[in-house]
Amino acid sequence: MKNTRRHFLHKITASALALTVIPRLGMAGLPDMTEAPYDGPVLRVAIMGLGGYGTRVAEAMKDCKKAKLVGVISGTPSKVKAWQEKYGIPEKNCYNYDNFDNIKNNPDIDAVYVITPNALHHSQAIRVAKAGKHVICEKPMALNAKEGQEMVDACKKANVKLLVGYRMHFEPHTLEVIRMRQAGEFGKILFFQGLCGFKAGDPGQWRLNKELAGGGSLMDIGIYALNGARYMIGEEPVWVTAQETKTDPQKFKPGVDETIQFQLGFPSGAVASCLSTYSMNNLDKFFLNGDKGFAEMQPSTGYGPIKGRTHKGELNQPVVVHQTLQMEEMSDIILHGKQPVVPVNGEEGVRDLKIMDAIYEAVKTGKKIALK
C-alpha cells in the first residue's frame, strides 16, 4: 500500500469519516443544537482531481448544509463515471483537463476545488478564475511565491475569491489554543516546536517527482509546521535558517528534500524550531511555550481527533470532520464575506510560499535569510 502523507495521517488517527459531525459551533465552542434547519444559499462545488484526498473531501461534503458537490474534473473517465454514480453528478457537470474552461458556461457550478499535484495548481487555478468561478486550492497553493502571487492577481482580476485548503484554521482545538494565546493565558510567547513527518513509501509516487511535487517533505508535510508556527505564535517571522539531511539520494532525487530542519525568528523575540521529513514516522506534534503556560497538541494536524493539553488541563473541544467544517466555513466566506479567525485566502498562501522560498535558499546557502 502506498505510504503517502494522507495514508499516514489517516493511519495515526481515527477515521475522520467515522467521527460525529458537528455542523455548527455555538457558545464556548459547543454545538448549537437549537439552530433551525439551514435554508440559505449553498456553495455548489466541482472537485478537480479525484484521488485519495478528493474522495475524502467528497465524503465529508455529504454532511455539509452550506456546500454541495455538484461537478467533477478528471483526466480518468472511469473515475468520472464512478463519481457520477456515487454522488449523483449529472453528465453536464463533468469535465476533463482539456475542456474544463467550459465551466464558464455552466451556471450550476460556483467554485472549483483544485486537488491535483502541486505543480499543476498554478495553471489550473488561473484557468478556473478566467472561467469566472471561485477557486479553492489545496496547499501548497503553488511551487513558489511568484506563482502564488500570479494566482492571487488572476483571481482579483476575474473578481473571484481564492481560498487555500488550510483545514486546521477551522479546527476547534486549534482555535482554542489561539484564543488562549490571544487572551494572554500563555503570557509572553517564547517558543514553538512543530514536528511533521512520515516514511514515504512508493518511490514512484508523484510526491517524490520533482516535476509534479516541486519539492519534497517541506512542501508536502512541513507546510503544516510552517503555517502552524505563524498562527500559534501570532506573528510573521523576520528571519529563517535551515538545514537539509538526505540519507537516501536514490529515492530522494535532486530537488526532492527528504528531511529539512528550519528555524524561524519573530519580531517579539519568539523562536520556532521545526522538522519536516519523509524518513521518520510518529511525527505530528505542536508545542507552544510562554512565560505563563504552554500548549501541546499530538496529533496536531492529522485528520482527527486532534488531541491536546495546556497548563490548565486537557483540551476538550468538539470533534469534527475537518473537511466538512472547512467547506461549511468556506461557503460562508465565499457567499457571505465571513472573516475567519485565521485567514485562508490566497495572500495567506503566498506568505507561506515566501517563507518556503527562503527556507530553500537557507538550505542552499547555509545563511540566515532575512524575510521582508
mmCIF file of C-alpha atoms in Angstrom:
data_model
loop_
_atom_site.group_PDB
_atom_site.id
_atom_site.type_symbol
_atom_site.label_atom_id
_atom_site.label_comp_id
_atom_site.label_asym_id
_atom_site.label_seq_id
_atom_site.Cartn_x
_atom_site.Cartn_y
_atom_site.Cartn_z
ATOM 1 C CA MET A 1 0.000 0.000 0.000
ATOM 2 C CA LYS A 2 1.273 3.442 -0.829
ATOM 3 C CA ASN A 3 2.525 5.179 2.276
ATOM 4 C CA THR A 4 1.531 8.703 1.303
ATOM 5 C CA ARG A 5 1.124 11.643 3.641
ATOM 6 C CA ARG A 6 -2.618 11.202 3.582
ATOM 7 C CA HIS A 7 -2.379 7.475 4.270
ATOM 8 C CA PHE A 8 -0.047 8.272 7.172
ATOM 9 C CA LEU A 9 -2.342 10.891 8.657
ATOM 10 C CA HIS A 10 -5.268 8.538 8.256
ATOM 11 C CA LYS A 11 -3.351 5.704 9.912
ATOM 12 C CA ILE A 12 -2.209 7.601 13.010
ATOM 13 C CA THR A 13 -5.664 8.930 13.762
ATOM 14 C CA ALA A 14 -9.153 7.515 13.916
ATOM 15 C CA SER A 15 -11.050 7.619 10.679
ATOM 16 C CA ALA A 16 -12.467 11.092 10.320
ATOM 17 C CA LEU A 17 -15.333 9.694 8.329
ATOM 18 C CA ALA A 18 -16.494 7.750 11.360
ATOM 19 C CA LEU A 19 -16.484 10.787 13.629
ATOM 20 C CA THR A 20 -19.522 12.718 14.672
ATOM 21 C CA VAL A 21 -20.094 15.769 12.522
ATOM 22 C CA ILE A 22 -20.899 18.904 14.455
ATOM 23 C CA PRO A 23 -22.298 21.288 11.875
ATOM 24 C CA ARG A 24 -22.276 24.460 13.909
ATOM 25 C CA LEU A 25 -20.325 25.609 16.944
ATOM 26 C CA GLY A 26 -22.206 27.698 19.473
ATOM 27 C CA MET A 27 -21.008 29.451 22.633
ATOM 28 C CA ALA A 28 -17.657 28.317 24.030
ATOM 29 C CA GLY A 29 -17.145 26.038 21.052
ATOM 30 C CA LEU A 30 -20.083 23.789 21.964
ATOM 31 C CA PRO A 31 -22.519 22.520 19.344
ATOM 32 C CA ASP A 32 -25.576 24.659 18.858
ATOM 33 C CA MET A 33 -28.394 22.102 18.937
ATOM 34 C CA THR A 34 -31.148 24.731 18.889
ATOM 35 C CA GLU A 35 -30.337 26.064 15.447
ATOM 36 C CA ALA A 36 -33.139 25.877 12.890
ATOM 37 C CA PRO A 37 -32.564 23.858 9.688
ATOM 38 C CA TYR A 38 -30.470 25.792 7.173
ATOM 39 C CA ASP A 39 -32.286 27.097 4.104
ATOM 40 C CA GLY A 40 -29.864 29.771 2.867
ATOM 41 C CA PRO A 41 -27.667 29.770 -0.257
ATOM 42 C CA VAL A 42 -25.485 26.722 -0.959
ATOM 43 C CA LEU A 43 -21.994 26.822 -2.488
ATOM 44 C CA ARG A 44 -22.026 24.465 -5.484
ATOM 45 C CA VAL A 45 -18.591 22.897 -5.854
ATOM 46 C CA ALA A 46 -16.801 20.869 -8.534
ATOM 47 C CA ILE A 47 -13.788 18.845 -7.397
ATOM 48 C CA MET A 48 -10.761 18.753 -9.703
ATOM 49 C CA GLY A 49 -8.583 15.694 -9.066
ATOM 50 C CA LEU A 50 -10.415 12.559 -7.950
ATOM 51 C CA GLY A 51 -7.650 10.881 -5.934
ATOM 52 C CA GLY A 52 -7.486 9.932 -2.272
ATOM 53 C CA TYR A 53 -7.884 13.398 -0.808
ATOM 54 C CA GLY A 54 -10.508 14.429 -3.350
ATOM 55 C CA THR A 55 -12.507 11.399 -2.239
ATOM 56 C CA ARG A 56 -12.113 12.386 1.415
ATOM 57 C CA VAL A 57 -13.443 15.871 0.682
ATOM 58 C CA ALA A 58 -16.361 14.444 -1.319
ATOM 59 C CA GLU A 59 -17.317 12.096 1.526
ATOM 60 C CA ALA A 60 -17.080 14.900 4.083
ATOM 61 C CA MET A 61 -19.279 17.156 1.947
ATOM 62 C CA LYS A 62 -22.169 14.683 2.267
ATOM 63 C CA ASP A 63 -22.757 16.216 5.691
ATOM 64 C CA CYS A 64 -22.465 19.851 4.601
ATOM 65 C CA LYS A 65 -25.536 22.080 4.738
ATOM 66 C CA LYS A 66 -23.981 25.106 3.022
ATOM 67 C CA ALA A 67 -21.845 23.397 0.366
ATOM 68 C CA LYS A 68 -22.712 20.701 -2.162
ATOM 69 C CA LEU A 69 -20.655 18.588 -4.557
ATOM 70 C CA VAL A 70 -22.178 19.138 -7.999
ATOM 71 C CA GLY A 71 -19.358 18.528 -10.513
ATOM 72 C CA VAL A 72 -16.080 16.750 -11.262
ATOM 73 C CA ILE A 73 -12.956 17.414 -13.349
ATOM 74 C CA SER A 74 -10.638 14.478 -14.041
ATOM 75 C CA GLY A 75 -8.405 13.002 -16.701
ATOM 76 C CA THR A 76 -9.618 9.488 -15.874
ATOM 77 C CA PRO A 77 -13.005 8.642 -17.464
ATOM 78 C CA SER A 78 -13.541 5.606 -15.220
ATOM 79 C CA LYS A 79 -13.237 7.792 -12.105
ATOM 80 C CA VAL A 80 -15.694 10.313 -13.543
ATOM 81 C CA LYS A 81 -18.220 7.545 -14.176
ATOM 82 C CA ALA A 82 -17.780 6.103 -10.676
ATOM 83 C CA TRP A 83 -18.233 9.518 -9.066
ATOM 84 C CA GLN A 84 -21.298 10.248 -11.182
ATOM 85 C CA GLU A 85 -22.951 7.098 -9.875
ATOM 86 C CA LYS A 86 -21.812 7.519 -6.284
ATOM 87 C CA TYR A 87 -22.586 11.223 -5.831
ATOM 88 C CA GLY A 88 -25.392 11.732 -8.361
ATOM 89 C CA ILE A 89 -23.433 14.127 -10.576
ATOM 90 C CA PRO A 90 -25.093 14.994 -13.909
ATOM 91 C CA GLU A 91 -23.199 14.486 -17.162
ATOM 92 C CA LYS A 92 -23.305 18.216 -17.966
ATOM 93 C CA ASN A 93 -21.198 18.926 -14.835
ATOM 94 C CA CYS A 94 -18.375 16.517 -15.788
ATOM 95 C CA TYR A 95 -15.183 17.787 -17.415
ATOM 96 C CA ASN A 96 -11.643 16.710 -18.222
ATOM 97 C CA TYR A 97 -8.393 18.689 -18.024
ATOM 98 C CA ASP A 98 -8.650 19.765 -21.657
ATOM 99 C CA ASN A 99 -12.201 21.129 -21.657
ATOM 100 C CA PHE A 100 -12.854 22.394 -18.131
ATOM 101 C CA ASP A 101 -12.578 26.016 -19.301
ATOM 102 C CA ASN A 102 -16.152 25.427 -20.487
ATOM 103 C CA ILE A 103 -17.380 25.668 -16.894
ATOM 104 C CA LYS A 104 -17.671 29.398 -17.653
ATOM 105 C CA ASN A 105 -20.906 28.471 -19.455
ATOM 106 C CA ASN A 106 -22.225 26.368 -16.571
ATOM 107 C CA PRO A 107 -24.333 28.384 -14.117
ATOM 108 C CA ASP A 108 -24.714 25.344 -11.833
ATOM 109 C CA ILE A 109 -21.081 25.484 -10.600
ATOM 110 C CA ASP A 110 -19.937 28.281 -8.257
ATOM 111 C CA ALA A 111 -16.456 27.103 -7.271
ATOM 112 C CA VAL A 112 -13.789 24.539 -8.156
ATOM 113 C CA TYR A 113 -11.682 22.798 -5.503
ATOM 114 C CA VAL A 114 -8.282 22.076 -7.097
ATOM 115 C CA ILE A 115 -6.882 18.854 -5.555
ATOM 116 C CA THR A 116 -4.154 17.910 -8.024
ATOM 117 C CA PRO A 117 -0.336 17.604 -7.726
ATOM 118 C CA ASN A 118 1.358 20.837 -6.567
ATOM 119 C CA ALA A 119 2.923 21.738 -9.920
ATOM 120 C CA LEU A 120 -0.499 21.869 -11.595
ATOM 121 C CA HIS A 121 -2.186 24.248 -9.135
ATOM 122 C CA HIS A 122 -0.917 27.474 -10.711
ATOM 123 C CA SER A 123 -2.153 26.920 -14.261
ATOM 124 C CA GLN A 124 -5.354 25.168 -13.247
ATOM 125 C CA ALA A 125 -6.382 27.790 -10.692
ATOM 126 C CA ILE A 126 -5.782 30.602 -13.176
ATOM 127 C CA ARG A 127 -7.907 28.795 -15.784
ATOM 128 C CA VAL A 128 -10.717 28.369 -13.230
ATOM 129 C CA ALA A 129 -10.537 32.084 -12.381
ATOM 130 C CA LYS A 130 -10.662 33.046 -16.055
ATOM 131 C CA ALA A 131 -13.801 30.904 -16.334
ATOM 132 C CA GLY A 132 -15.357 33.127 -13.674
ATOM 133 C CA LYS A 133 -15.515 30.557 -10.868
ATOM 134 C CA HIS A 134 -14.251 30.856 -7.296
ATOM 135 C CA VAL A 135 -11.082 28.862 -6.580
ATOM 136 C CA ILE A 136 -10.343 26.641 -3.592
ATOM 137 C CA CYS A 137 -6.820 25.246 -3.899
ATOM 138 C CA GLU A 138 -5.059 22.593 -1.881
ATOM 139 C CA LYS A 139 -1.808 23.558 -0.195
ATOM 140 C CA PRO A 140 0.842 24.385 -1.012
ATOM 141 C CA MET A 141 -1.098 26.610 -3.364
ATOM 142 C CA ALA A 142 1.863 26.835 -5.772
ATOM 143 C CA LEU A 143 5.542 25.934 -6.165
ATOM 144 C CA ASN A 144 6.849 29.356 -5.123
ATOM 145 C CA ALA A 145 5.710 32.823 -4.082
ATOM 146 C CA LYS A 146 5.882 34.204 -7.635
ATOM 147 C CA GLU A 147 3.395 31.601 -8.868
ATOM 148 C CA GLY A 148 1.210 32.141 -5.806
ATOM 149 C CA GLN A 149 1.059 35.891 -6.363
ATOM 150 C CA GLU A 150 0.119 35.330 -10.018
ATOM 151 C CA MET A 151 -2.796 33.195 -8.825
ATOM 152 C CA VAL A 152 -3.897 35.923 -6.384
ATOM 153 C CA ASP A 153 -3.684 38.559 -9.140
ATOM 154 C CA ALA A 154 -5.613 36.407 -11.632
ATOM 155 C CA CYS A 155 -8.442 35.829 -9.168
ATOM 156 C CA LYS A 156 -8.636 39.527 -8.308
ATOM 157 C CA LYS A 157 -8.722 40.416 -11.999
ATOM 158 C CA ALA A 158 -11.540 37.918 -12.549
ATOM 159 C CA ASN A 159 -13.363 39.171 -9.427
ATOM 160 C CA VAL A 160 -13.485 35.691 -7.877
ATOM 161 C CA LYS A 161 -12.301 34.522 -4.468
ATOM 162 C CA LEU A 162 -9.191 32.383 -3.956
ATOM 163 C CA LEU A 163 -9.100 30.217 -0.827
ATOM 164 C CA VAL A 164 -6.451 27.697 0.248
ATOM 165 C CA GLY A 165 -7.275 24.356 1.902
ATOM 166 C CA TYR A 166 -5.978 25.239 5.372
ATOM 167 C CA ARG A 167 -8.427 22.973 7.213
ATOM 168 C CA MET A 168 -6.664 23.454 10.572
ATOM 169 C CA HIS A 169 -7.711 27.113 10.598
ATOM 170 C CA PHE A 170 -11.236 25.939 11.461
ATOM 171 C CA GLU A 171 -10.372 23.046 13.802
ATOM 172 C CA PRO A 172 -11.839 23.655 17.321
ATOM 173 C CA HIS A 173 -8.834 22.544 19.442
ATOM 174 C CA THR A 174 -6.519 24.689 17.305
ATOM 175 C CA LEU A 175 -8.832 27.690 17.620
ATOM 176 C CA GLU A 176 -8.991 27.235 21.399
ATOM 177 C CA VAL A 177 -5.188 27.416 21.679
ATOM 178 C CA ILE A 178 -5.226 30.548 19.509
ATOM 179 C CA ARG A 179 -7.971 32.055 21.701
ATOM 180 C CA MET A 180 -5.952 31.336 24.857
ATOM 181 C CA ARG A 181 -2.842 32.903 23.329
ATOM 182 C CA GLN A 182 -4.777 35.991 22.240
ATOM 183 C CA ALA A 183 -6.245 36.270 25.759
ATOM 184 C CA GLY A 184 -2.734 36.256 27.236
ATOM 185 C CA GLU A 185 -3.177 32.945 29.038
ATOM 186 C CA PHE A 186 0.288 31.736 27.985
ATOM 187 C CA GLY A 187 1.891 35.088 28.771
ATOM 188 C CA LYS A 188 4.730 36.232 26.523
ATOM 189 C CA ILE A 189 5.231 33.639 23.787
ATOM 190 C CA LEU A 190 8.801 32.346 23.768
ATOM 191 C CA PHE A 191 8.994 29.176 21.671
ATOM 192 C CA PHE A 192 7.150 26.978 19.177
ATOM 193 C CA GLN A 193 8.073 23.498 18.003
ATOM 194 C CA GLY A 194 6.443 21.782 15.023
ATOM 195 C CA LEU A 195 7.259 18.192 14.059
ATOM 196 C CA CYS A 196 5.760 16.806 10.855
ATOM 197 C CA GLY A 197 6.795 13.641 9.066
ATOM 198 C CA PHE A 198 6.319 10.065 7.955
ATOM 199 C CA LYS A 199 8.202 7.417 5.995
ATOM 200 C CA ALA A 200 7.453 7.947 2.306
ATOM 201 C CA GLY A 201 6.744 4.603 0.665
ATOM 202 C CA ASP A 202 6.373 4.054 -3.080
ATOM 203 C CA PRO A 203 9.362 5.752 -4.801
ATOM 204 C CA GLY A 204 7.230 6.125 -7.932
ATOM 205 C CA GLN A 205 4.559 8.312 -6.294
ATOM 206 C CA TRP A 206 4.086 11.864 -7.572
ATOM 207 C CA ARG A 207 5.215 13.340 -4.238
ATOM 208 C CA LEU A 208 8.752 12.137 -4.980
ATOM 209 C CA ASN A 209 8.676 13.517 -8.522
ATOM 210 C CA LYS A 210 10.244 16.983 -8.673
ATOM 211 C CA GLU A 211 8.280 17.901 -11.820
ATOM 212 C CA LEU A 212 4.925 17.258 -10.123
ATOM 213 C CA ALA A 213 5.660 17.954 -6.442
ATOM 214 C CA GLY A 214 8.027 20.898 -6.841
ATOM 215 C CA GLY A 215 9.987 19.769 -3.796
ATOM 216 C CA GLY A 216 9.770 17.113 -1.101
ATOM 217 C CA SER A 217 8.731 16.811 2.527
ATOM 218 C CA LEU A 218 8.731 20.571 3.184
ATOM 219 C CA MET A 219 6.035 21.315 0.611
ATOM 220 C CA ASP A 220 4.007 18.227 1.423
ATOM 221 C CA ILE A 221 4.051 17.951 5.219
ATOM 222 C CA GLY A 222 6.406 20.667 6.507
ATOM 223 C CA ILE A 223 3.959 23.360 5.452
ATOM 224 C CA TYR A 224 1.838 22.342 8.466
ATOM 225 C CA ALA A 225 4.664 23.226 10.869
ATOM 226 C CA LEU A 226 5.474 26.413 8.957
ATOM 227 C CA ASN A 227 1.877 27.606 8.871
ATOM 228 C CA GLY A 228 1.349 26.407 12.455
ATOM 229 C CA ALA A 229 4.308 28.436 13.724
ATOM 230 C CA ARG A 230 2.676 31.570 12.291
ATOM 231 C CA TYR A 231 -0.834 31.051 13.675
ATOM 232 C CA MET A 232 0.299 29.644 17.022
ATOM 233 C CA ILE A 233 2.781 32.457 17.741
ATOM 234 C CA GLY A 234 0.518 35.036 16.096
ATOM 235 C CA GLU A 235 3.306 36.899 14.307
ATOM 236 C CA GLU A 236 5.083 36.874 10.957
ATOM 237 C CA PRO A 237 8.719 35.652 11.046
ATOM 238 C CA VAL A 238 11.559 38.043 10.229
ATOM 239 C CA TRP A 239 14.358 35.531 9.604
ATOM 240 C CA VAL A 240 14.862 31.874 8.789
ATOM 241 C CA THR A 241 17.712 29.357 8.918
ATOM 242 C CA ALA A 242 17.519 25.775 7.637
ATOM 243 C CA GLN A 243 19.452 22.550 7.158
ATOM 244 C CA GLU A 244 18.749 19.578 4.901
ATOM 245 C CA THR A 245 19.621 15.938 5.606
ATOM 246 C CA LYS A 246 19.481 13.302 2.872
ATOM 247 C CA THR A 247 20.166 9.650 3.716
ATOM 248 C CA ASP A 248 18.752 8.080 0.532
ATOM 249 C CA PRO A 249 19.747 10.028 -2.605
ATOM 250 C CA GLN A 250 18.439 7.225 -4.835
ATOM 251 C CA LYS A 251 14.893 7.614 -3.521
ATOM 252 C CA PHE A 252 15.057 11.362 -2.943
ATOM 253 C CA LYS A 253 16.456 12.761 -6.167
ATOM 254 C CA PRO A 254 17.913 16.287 -6.525
ATOM 255 C CA GLY A 255 15.242 18.848 -5.718
ATOM 256 C CA VAL A 256 13.197 16.417 -3.596
ATOM 257 C CA ASP A 257 14.046 17.040 0.052
ATOM 258 C CA GLU A 258 13.975 14.105 2.461
ATOM 259 C CA THR A 259 14.416 15.952 5.762
ATOM 260 C CA ILE A 260 14.616 19.681 6.457
ATOM 261 C CA GLN A 261 15.000 21.309 9.847
ATOM 262 C CA PHE A 262 14.191 25.011 9.879
ATOM 263 C CA GLN A 263 14.203 27.757 12.469
ATOM 264 C CA LEU A 264 12.198 30.985 12.447
ATOM 265 C CA GLY A 265 12.678 34.214 14.378
ATOM 266 C CA PHE A 266 9.801 36.580 15.192
ATOM 267 C CA PRO A 267 9.647 40.331 15.987
ATOM 268 C CA SER A 268 8.834 39.737 19.674
ATOM 269 C CA GLY A 269 11.930 37.569 20.114
ATOM 270 C CA ALA A 270 9.998 34.287 19.989
ATOM 271 C CA VAL A 271 11.653 31.498 18.006
ATOM 272 C CA ALA A 272 10.364 28.373 16.271
ATOM 273 C CA SER A 273 12.143 25.087 15.590
ATOM 274 C CA CYS A 274 10.520 22.793 13.039
ATOM 275 C CA LEU A 275 11.198 19.436 11.416
ATOM 276 C CA SER A 276 9.827 18.163 8.121
ATOM 277 C CA THR A 277 10.698 14.647 6.996
ATOM 278 C CA TYR A 278 9.901 11.765 4.675
ATOM 279 C CA SER A 279 12.047 9.309 6.648
ATOM 280 C CA MET A 280 10.548 9.114 10.173
ATOM 281 C CA ASN A 281 7.134 8.105 11.498
ATOM 282 C CA ASN A 282 5.300 9.240 14.655
ATOM 283 C CA LEU A 283 5.825 12.944 13.984
ATOM 284 C CA ASP A 284 2.691 15.049 14.285
ATOM 285 C CA LYS A 285 3.253 17.370 17.237
ATOM 286 C CA PHE A 286 2.983 21.073 18.066
ATOM 287 C CA PHE A 287 4.307 22.649 21.263
ATOM 288 C CA LEU A 288 3.831 26.310 22.231
ATOM 289 C CA ASN A 289 5.588 27.759 25.260
ATOM 290 C CA GLY A 290 5.055 31.077 27.012
ATOM 291 C CA ASP A 291 6.310 32.531 30.283
ATOM 292 C CA LYS A 292 2.951 31.753 31.958
ATOM 293 C CA GLY A 293 1.962 28.456 30.377
ATOM 294 C CA PHE A 294 2.084 26.055 27.439
ATOM 295 C CA ALA A 295 0.023 24.154 24.871
ATOM 296 C CA GLU A 296 0.883 20.737 23.460
ATOM 297 C CA MET A 297 -1.001 19.063 20.610
ATOM 298 C CA GLN A 298 -0.455 15.489 19.434
ATOM 299 C CA PRO A 299 -1.841 14.644 16.909
ATOM 300 C CA SER A 300 -1.705 18.296 15.879
ATOM 301 C CA THR A 301 -2.702 18.252 12.204
ATOM 302 C CA GLY A 302 -3.939 14.705 11.450
ATOM 303 C CA TYR A 303 -7.482 14.175 10.243
ATOM 304 C CA GLY A 304 -8.799 13.700 13.746
ATOM 305 C CA PRO A 305 -9.340 13.537 16.508
ATOM 306 C CA ILE A 306 -6.841 16.263 17.386
ATOM 307 C CA LYS A 307 -5.678 15.885 20.969
ATOM 308 C CA GLY A 308 -4.025 18.435 23.206
ATOM 309 C CA ARG A 309 -3.436 19.819 26.647
ATOM 310 C CA THR A 310 -2.302 23.072 28.183
ATOM 311 C CA HIS A 311 -1.003 24.075 31.610
ATOM 312 C CA LYS A 312 -4.718 24.315 32.545
ATOM 313 C CA GLY A 313 -5.521 20.727 31.572
ATOM 314 C CA GLU A 314 -6.823 18.675 28.659
ATOM 315 C CA LEU A 315 -8.389 20.324 25.630
ATOM 316 C CA ASN A 316 -11.911 19.000 25.163
ATOM 317 C CA GLN A 317 -13.269 20.864 22.174
ATOM 318 C CA PRO A 318 -15.846 19.233 19.855
ATOM 319 C CA VAL A 319 -14.530 16.573 17.500
ATOM 320 C CA VAL A 320 -15.358 17.417 13.894
ATOM 321 C CA VAL A 321 -14.673 16.098 10.422
ATOM 322 C CA HIS A 322 -12.185 18.749 9.317
ATOM 323 C CA GLN A 323 -13.216 18.858 5.669
ATOM 324 C CA THR A 324 -16.939 19.137 6.479
ATOM 325 C CA LEU A 325 -16.322 22.108 8.756
ATOM 326 C CA GLN A 326 -13.840 23.606 6.270
ATOM 327 C CA MET A 327 -16.327 23.532 3.399
ATOM 328 C CA GLU A 328 -19.140 24.933 5.565
ATOM 329 C CA GLU A 329 -16.909 27.808 6.637
ATOM 330 C CA MET A 330 -15.588 28.393 3.117
ATOM 331 C CA SER A 331 -19.174 28.630 1.892
ATOM 332 C CA ASP A 332 -19.740 31.423 4.418
ATOM 333 C CA ILE A 333 -16.529 33.150 3.311
ATOM 334 C CA ILE A 334 -17.388 32.995 -0.394
ATOM 335 C CA LEU A 335 -21.136 33.626 -0.193
ATOM 336 C CA HIS A 336 -21.313 35.966 2.807
ATOM 337 C CA GLY A 337 -17.848 37.504 3.149
ATOM 338 C CA LYS A 338 -17.255 35.951 6.575
ATOM 339 C CA GLN A 339 -13.821 36.655 8.057
ATOM 340 C CA PRO A 340 -12.273 33.574 9.721
ATOM 341 C CA VAL A 341 -10.110 33.800 12.850
ATOM 342 C CA VAL A 342 -7.077 32.753 10.780
ATOM 343 C CA PRO A 343 -7.155 33.726 7.081
ATOM 344 C CA VAL A 344 -7.417 31.098 4.356
ATOM 345 C CA ASN A 345 -7.167 33.490 1.404
ATOM 346 C CA GLY A 346 -4.578 33.495 -1.357
ATOM 347 C CA GLU A 347 -2.495 36.123 0.438
ATOM 348 C CA GLU A 348 -2.143 33.716 3.375
ATOM 349 C CA GLY A 349 -0.885 31.049 0.979
ATOM 350 C CA VAL A 350 1.640 33.451 -0.552
ATOM 351 C CA ARG A 351 3.024 34.258 2.921
ATOM 352 C CA ASP A 352 3.829 30.587 3.453
ATOM 353 C CA LEU A 353 5.382 30.328 -0.010
ATOM 354 C CA LYS A 354 7.650 33.341 0.599
ATOM 355 C CA ILE A 355 8.950 31.701 3.769
ATOM 356 C CA MET A 356 9.306 28.357 1.981
ATOM 357 C CA ASP A 357 11.343 30.036 -0.762
ATOM 358 C CA ALA A 358 13.589 31.470 1.962
ATOM 359 C CA ILE A 359 13.938 28.063 3.662
ATOM 360 C CA TYR A 360 15.181 26.529 0.415
ATOM 361 C CA GLU A 361 17.561 29.472 -0.025
ATOM 362 C CA ALA A 362 18.865 28.989 3.527
ATOM 363 C CA VAL A 363 19.454 25.287 2.829
ATOM 364 C CA LYS A 364 21.362 26.134 -0.340
ATOM 365 C CA THR A 365 23.489 28.959 1.083
ATOM 366 C CA GLY A 366 23.828 27.965 4.739
ATOM 367 C CA LYS A 367 22.955 31.553 5.632
ATOM 368 C CA LYS A 368 20.367 33.204 7.845
ATOM 369 C CA ILE A 369 17.832 34.714 5.427
ATOM 370 C CA ALA A 370 16.027 37.925 6.333
ATOM 371 C CA LEU A 371 12.322 37.941 5.499
ATOM 372 C CA LYS A 372 10.706 41.090 4.148
#
